[in-house]
Tab-separated table of C-alpha atoms in Angstrom:
chain	number	residue	atom	x	y	z
A	214	UNK	CA	27.834	-1.691	-27.389
A	215	UNK	CA	30.140	0.797	-26.131
A	216	UNK	CA	28.355	3.852	-27.933
A	217	UNK	CA	25.087	2.669	-26.769
A	218	UNK	CA	26.443	2.434	-22.945
A	219	UNK	CA	27.941	5.672	-23.075
A	220	UNK	CA	25.003	6.987	-24.375
A	221	UNK	CA	22.714	5.693	-21.537
A	222	UNK	CA	25.071	6.736	-18.822
A	223	UNK	CA	24.902	10.496	-20.432
A	224	UNK	CA	21.464	10.269	-20.176
A	225	UNK	CA	21.516	9.017	-16.763
A	226	UNK	CA	24.132	11.223	-15.018
A	227	UNK	CA	23.676	14.426	-16.629
A	228	UNK	CA	20.029	14.756	-15.898
A	229	UNK	CA	17.590	16.872	-13.738
A	230	UNK	CA	16.289	13.567	-11.986
A	231	UNK	CA	19.801	12.061	-10.798
A	232	UNK	CA	20.584	15.926	-9.642
A	233	UNK	CA	17.605	16.309	-7.858
A	234	UNK	CA	17.635	12.738	-6.095
A	235	UNK	CA	21.366	13.690	-5.352
A	236	UNK	CA	20.602	16.713	-3.573
A	237	UNK	CA	17.740	14.703	-1.881
A	238	UNK	CA	20.471	12.545	-0.434
A	239	UNK	CA	22.344	15.430	0.796
A	240	UNK	CA	19.784	17.029	2.134
A	241	UNK	CA	18.350	14.272	4.024
A	242	UNK	CA	22.209	13.829	5.508
A	243	UNK	CA	22.057	16.984	6.821
A	244	UNK	CA	18.580	16.849	8.373
A	245	UNK	CA	20.077	13.571	9.956
A	246	UNK	CA	22.372	15.170	12.247
A	247	UNK	CA	20.758	18.474	12.029
A	248	UNK	CA	19.673	18.401	15.876
A	249	UNK	CA	23.404	17.569	17.066
A	250	UNK	CA	24.979	20.374	14.743
A	251	UNK	CA	27.428	22.556	17.381
A	252	UNK	CA	30.658	23.415	15.811
A	253	UNK	CA	31.617	24.749	19.320
A	254	UNK	CA	30.856	21.143	20.943
A	255	UNK	CA	33.993	19.288	21.507
A	256	UNK	CA	32.158	16.050	21.587
A	257	UNK	CA	30.796	15.900	18.559
A	258	UNK	CA	33.007	13.861	15.704
A	259	UNK	CA	32.733	13.244	12.206
A	260	UNK	CA	31.797	9.284	12.345
A	261	UNK	CA	28.977	10.236	14.777
A	262	UNK	CA	27.839	12.861	12.703
A	263	UNK	CA	28.185	11.052	9.655
A	264	UNK	CA	26.157	7.884	11.030
A	265	UNK	CA	23.350	10.340	12.281
A	266	UNK	CA	23.384	11.330	8.887
A	267	UNK	CA	23.177	7.920	7.161
A	268	UNK	CA	21.022	5.738	9.412
A	269	UNK	CA	21.638	5.669	12.892
A	270	UNK	CA	19.339	8.719	14.545
A	271	UNK	CA	15.765	9.504	15.403
A	272	UNK	CA	16.267	12.089	12.207
A	273	UNK	CA	17.805	9.898	9.979
A	274	UNK	CA	15.549	9.902	7.103
A	275	UNK	CA	17.956	8.501	4.573
A	276	UNK	CA	17.664	5.020	5.589
A	277	UNK	CA	13.841	5.568	4.801
A	278	UNK	CA	13.954	7.572	1.276
A	279	UNK	CA	17.119	5.433	-0.070
A	280	UNK	CA	14.903	3.116	-2.136
A	281	UNK	CA	12.826	5.731	-3.566
A	282	UNK	CA	15.990	7.874	-4.487
A	283	UNK	CA	17.777	5.178	-5.803
A	284	UNK	CA	14.689	4.451	-8.541
A	285	UNK	CA	14.432	8.274	-9.849
A	286	UNK	CA	17.082	9.001	-12.172
A	287	UNK	CA	16.791	5.798	-14.454
A	288	UNK	CA	14.314	3.443	-13.704
A	289	UNK	CA	11.908	4.760	-16.298
A	290	UNK	CA	14.196	4.666	-19.097
A	291	UNK	CA	13.229	1.373	-20.183
A	292	UNK	CA	9.280	2.504	-20.388
A	293	UNK	CA	10.609	5.963	-22.043
A	294	UNK	CA	12.299	4.000	-24.570
A	295	UNK	CA	9.422	1.589	-25.489
A	296	UNK	CA	6.798	4.873	-25.287
A	297	UNK	CA	9.090	6.929	-27.690
A	298	UNK	CA	9.744	4.308	-30.101
A	299	UNK	CA	13.474	4.231	-29.356
A	300	UNK	CA	13.196	0.506	-28.132
A	301	UNK	CA	12.302	-0.622	-31.333
A	302	UNK	CA	14.592	1.618	-33.370
A	303	UNK	CA	17.717	0.499	-31.297
A	304	UNK	CA	16.566	-3.227	-31.736
A	305	UNK	CA	17.040	-2.596	-35.455
A	306	UNK	CA	20.918	-1.160	-34.971
A	307	UNK	CA	22.062	-3.200	-32.156
A	308	UNK	CA	21.611	-6.729	-30.638
A	309	UNK	CA	19.344	-7.541	-28.174
A	310	UNK	CA	22.078	-8.267	-25.746
A	311	UNK	CA	23.591	-5.214	-26.126
A	312	UNK	CA	20.806	-3.301	-25.111
A	313	UNK	CA	19.896	-5.354	-21.849
A	314	UNK	CA	23.427	-4.926	-20.686
A	315	UNK	CA	23.592	-1.154	-21.364
A	316	UNK	CA	20.498	-0.454	-19.661
A	317	UNK	CA	21.596	-2.678	-16.428
A	318	UNK	CA	24.955	-1.654	-16.115
A	319	UNK	CA	24.050	2.303	-16.529
A	320	UNK	CA	21.176	1.862	-14.413
A	321	UNK	CA	23.018	0.023	-11.479
A	322	UNK	CA	25.660	2.613	-11.768
A	323	UNK	CA	23.518	5.434	-11.611
A	324	UNK	CA	21.466	4.017	-8.827
A	325	UNK	CA	24.350	3.419	-6.729
A	326	UNK	CA	26.410	6.651	-7.580
A	327	UNK	CA	22.737	8.840	-6.279
A	328	UNK	CA	23.774	7.532	-2.739
A	329	UNK	CA	27.526	6.943	-2.650
A	330	UNK	CA	28.300	10.357	-4.335
A	331	UNK	CA	26.473	12.615	-2.080
A	332	UNK	CA	27.677	10.517	0.919
A	333	UNK	CA	31.030	10.882	-0.131
A	334	UNK	CA	30.988	14.653	-0.131
A	335	UNK	CA	29.269	14.710	3.409
A	336	UNK	CA	31.975	12.574	5.000
A	337	UNK	CA	34.164	15.052	3.371
A	338	UNK	CA	32.586	18.116	4.946
A	339	UNK	CA	32.103	16.796	7.978
A	340	UNK	CA	35.752	15.837	8.389
A	341	UNK	CA	36.771	19.336	7.989
A	342	UNK	CA	34.374	20.594	10.317
A	343	UNK	CA	34.757	17.618	13.083
A	344	UNK	CA	38.045	16.312	12.621
A	345	UNK	CA	37.961	14.901	16.129
A	346	UNK	CA	37.133	11.340	16.722
A	347	UNK	CA	33.733	10.214	17.566
A	348	UNK	CA	31.936	10.520	20.997
A	349	UNK	CA	30.392	6.998	20.910
A	350	UNK	CA	31.057	4.763	24.091
A	351	UNK	CA	30.156	1.580	22.241
A	352	UNK	CA	30.902	0.479	18.998
A	353	UNK	CA	28.399	0.029	16.228
A	354	UNK	CA	27.291	-3.831	15.991
A	355	UNK	CA	25.932	-5.813	13.069
A	356	UNK	CA	27.727	-6.568	10.188
A	357	UNK	CA	31.475	-4.995	9.782
A	358	UNK	CA	31.105	-3.658	13.222
A	359	UNK	CA	34.569	-4.777	13.783
A	360	UNK	CA	35.811	-2.686	11.154
A	361	UNK	CA	35.097	0.396	13.072
A	362	UNK	CA	37.255	-0.452	16.232
A	363	UNK	CA	40.058	-0.984	14.014
A	364	UNK	CA	39.150	2.403	12.157
A	365	UNK	CA	36.293	4.855	11.993
A	366	UNK	CA	37.169	6.169	8.497
A	367	UNK	CA	37.518	2.768	7.283
A	368	UNK	CA	33.950	1.991	8.514
A	369	UNK	CA	32.527	4.660	6.888
A	370	UNK	CA	33.959	3.755	3.757
A	371	UNK	CA	32.297	0.423	4.131
A	372	UNK	CA	29.059	1.934	4.834
A	373	UNK	CA	29.150	3.949	1.531
A	374	UNK	CA	30.207	1.304	-0.251
A	375	UNK	CA	27.688	-0.820	1.134
A	376	UNK	CA	25.307	1.855	-0.169
A	377	UNK	CA	26.237	1.954	-3.772
A	378	UNK	CA	25.781	-1.619	-4.003
A	379	UNK	CA	22.390	-1.284	-1.996
A	380	UNK	CA	21.656	1.515	-4.686
A	381	UNK	CA	22.712	-0.645	-7.562
A	382	UNK	CA	20.514	-3.592	-6.134
A	383	UNK	CA	17.408	-1.633	-5.613
A	384	UNK	CA	17.813	0.251	-8.835
A	385	UNK	CA	18.097	-2.843	-10.544
A	386	UNK	CA	15.188	-4.330	-9.203
A	387	UNK	CA	13.178	-1.383	-10.036
A	388	UNK	CA	13.916	-1.769	-13.812
A	389	UNK	CA	13.219	-5.098	-13.509
A	390	UNK	CA	9.682	-4.470	-12.520
A	391	UNK	CA	9.524	-1.743	-15.444
A	392	UNK	CA	9.757	-4.395	-17.988
A	393	UNK	CA	6.632	-6.097	-17.109
A	394	UNK	CA	4.242	-2.721	-16.310
A	395	UNK	CA	3.516	0.706	-18.229
A	396	UNK	CA	3.594	2.600	-15.218
A	397	UNK	CA	7.208	3.924	-14.357
A	398	UNK	CA	5.917	5.121	-11.031
A	399	UNK	CA	4.805	1.536	-10.178
A	400	UNK	CA	8.311	0.658	-10.991
A	401	UNK	CA	9.836	3.281	-8.508
A	402	UNK	CA	7.184	2.272	-5.778
A	403	UNK	CA	7.544	-1.346	-5.780
A	404	UNK	CA	11.430	-1.539	-4.492
A	405	UNK	CA	9.940	0.911	-1.425
A	406	UNK	CA	7.835	-1.496	-0.384
A	407	UNK	CA	10.020	-4.946	-0.622
A	408	UNK	CA	12.539	-2.852	1.244
A	409	UNK	CA	9.879	-1.637	4.173
A	410	UNK	CA	7.382	-4.532	4.029
A	411	UNK	CA	9.162	-7.273	5.565
A	412	UNK	CA	10.385	-4.860	8.649
A	413	UNK	CA	6.888	-5.139	9.858
A	414	UNK	CA	6.721	-9.062	9.402
A	415	UNK	CA	10.085	-10.533	10.185
A	416	UNK	CA	10.179	-9.324	13.812
A	417	UNK	CA	7.303	-11.950	14.430
A	418	UNK	CA	9.304	-14.641	12.680
A	419	UNK	CA	12.476	-14.024	14.110
A	420	UNK	CA	13.840	-13.136	11.279
A	421	UNK	CA	14.618	-9.449	12.118
A	422	UNK	CA	18.229	-9.891	11.204
A	423	UNK	CA	17.218	-10.556	7.609
A	424	UNK	CA	14.853	-7.523	7.159
A	425	UNK	CA	16.118	-5.458	3.880
A	426	UNK	CA	17.031	-2.382	6.350
A	427	UNK	CA	20.051	-4.059	7.683
A	428	UNK	CA	21.712	-3.921	4.005
A	429	UNK	CA	21.664	-0.326	4.847
A	430	UNK	CA	21.732	0.433	8.009
A	431	UNK	CA	24.384	-2.181	9.097
A	432	UNK	CA	24.018	-1.864	12.704
A	433	UNK	CA	20.568	-1.722	12.890
A	434	UNK	CA	20.468	-5.538	13.952
A	435	UNK	CA	23.789	-7.243	16.134
A	436	UNK	CA	22.840	-10.376	14.538
A	437	UNK	CA	23.397	-9.392	11.106
A	438	UNK	CA	26.685	-10.335	9.368
A	439	UNK	CA	28.299	-9.428	6.049
A	440	UNK	CA	27.085	-12.726	4.926
A	441	UNK	CA	23.388	-11.501	5.460
A	442	UNK	CA	23.824	-8.383	3.871
A	443	UNK	CA	25.488	-9.416	0.729
A	444	UNK	CA	23.155	-12.440	0.244
A	445	UNK	CA	20.026	-9.934	0.425
A	446	UNK	CA	21.561	-7.561	-2.102
A	447	UNK	CA	22.751	-10.562	-4.649
A	448	UNK	CA	18.973	-12.450	-4.546
A	449	UNK	CA	17.839	-9.039	-5.083
A	450	UNK	CA	20.180	-8.235	-8.068
A	451	UNK	CA	19.642	-11.224	-9.650
A	452	UNK	CA	15.713	-11.157	-9.465
A	453	UNK	CA	15.873	-7.609	-10.730
A	454	UNK	CA	18.698	-8.835	-13.504
A	455	UNK	CA	16.359	-11.927	-14.576
A	456	UNK	CA	12.967	-9.788	-14.481
A	457	UNK	CA	14.733	-7.350	-16.971
A	458	UNK	CA	15.900	-9.677	-19.234
A	459	UNK	CA	12.837	-11.906	-19.576
A	460	UNK	CA	10.708	-8.685	-19.944
A	461	UNK	CA	12.839	-7.553	-22.726
A	462	UNK	CA	12.978	-10.353	-24.349
A	463	UNK	CA	9.149	-11.268	-24.348
A	464	UNK	CA	8.935	-7.415	-25.741
A	465	UNK	CA	11.299	-7.580	-28.746
A	466	UNK	CA	9.794	-10.872	-29.727
A	467	UNK	CA	6.912	-9.089	-30.548
A	468	UNK	CA	8.817	-7.249	-33.317
A	469	UNK	CA	10.023	-10.332	-34.737
C-alpha cells in the first residue's frame, strides 16, 4: 500500500499536468489583481490584492477556473490505468482496497495542492511587495468573515485552506465520474458543471447561500456559514468517493 501510494503521488506531483495547472492557477491570480498593480499606491495592501487574485474582483477568473484546474493533474489516471492494462496488473499484486485508497488519497492531495501551493506563493509575494494593511473599509461577510476582523493573514490562510479542501473535493468528484465513463475529458468537465449550473438555478429558489461557488469564494454570499460550506464539500466528497469505489469494484469483478 505504501509503495503504491508513493508511486501514485510521484505520478501526480511530478507531471506536466500538475505543473501546467499550478502555473495557470498562479497566472489567474495575477490576472485577478493586475488592474490594481501599482507598487507606489499607498492604499494597496496584500489582503486586498490577494482577495482580488482569489475570487473577489471583476477580473478574478480563478474562481471560475478552479474546478477545471483541480481535475487536470490526476483525474484521468484511473482511465489511463484501465487503458494501459496497469489496473489488471495491479490487482494481481495488491488488494483492491489498497488501489482504491491510494488513488483517492493521491488524487485528493494533488487536487488540493494545485490550488493551495500557488496561492501560498502568491500570498508570500504580495506580503513582500505590499506589506501594508488592506485598504478595504468593509470587512468581507459570509463564512469566516469574523476571522478577518481579528487577523487579515489568518483569514487569507483560511481561504487557502478551504481552497485545498475545495480542490480535493472536486478532484475526487471527477475521479468518481471517471470510474463510469471511458472519456477522461468528460470526467474533468462534470465537476465544472456541478460547480457552475446551480448558480443559475439556486437564486430563483432563494438558495443562493448554498451555491457551490460559496465553497470557494467565501464572501460571495453573506448568508453562507462554515456549516453550509463544509456540508456542501462533504456531500460532494462523499459522492465522489462512493462513486469511485463502486466503479472500481464493478470493473474489478470483470476479472474474477
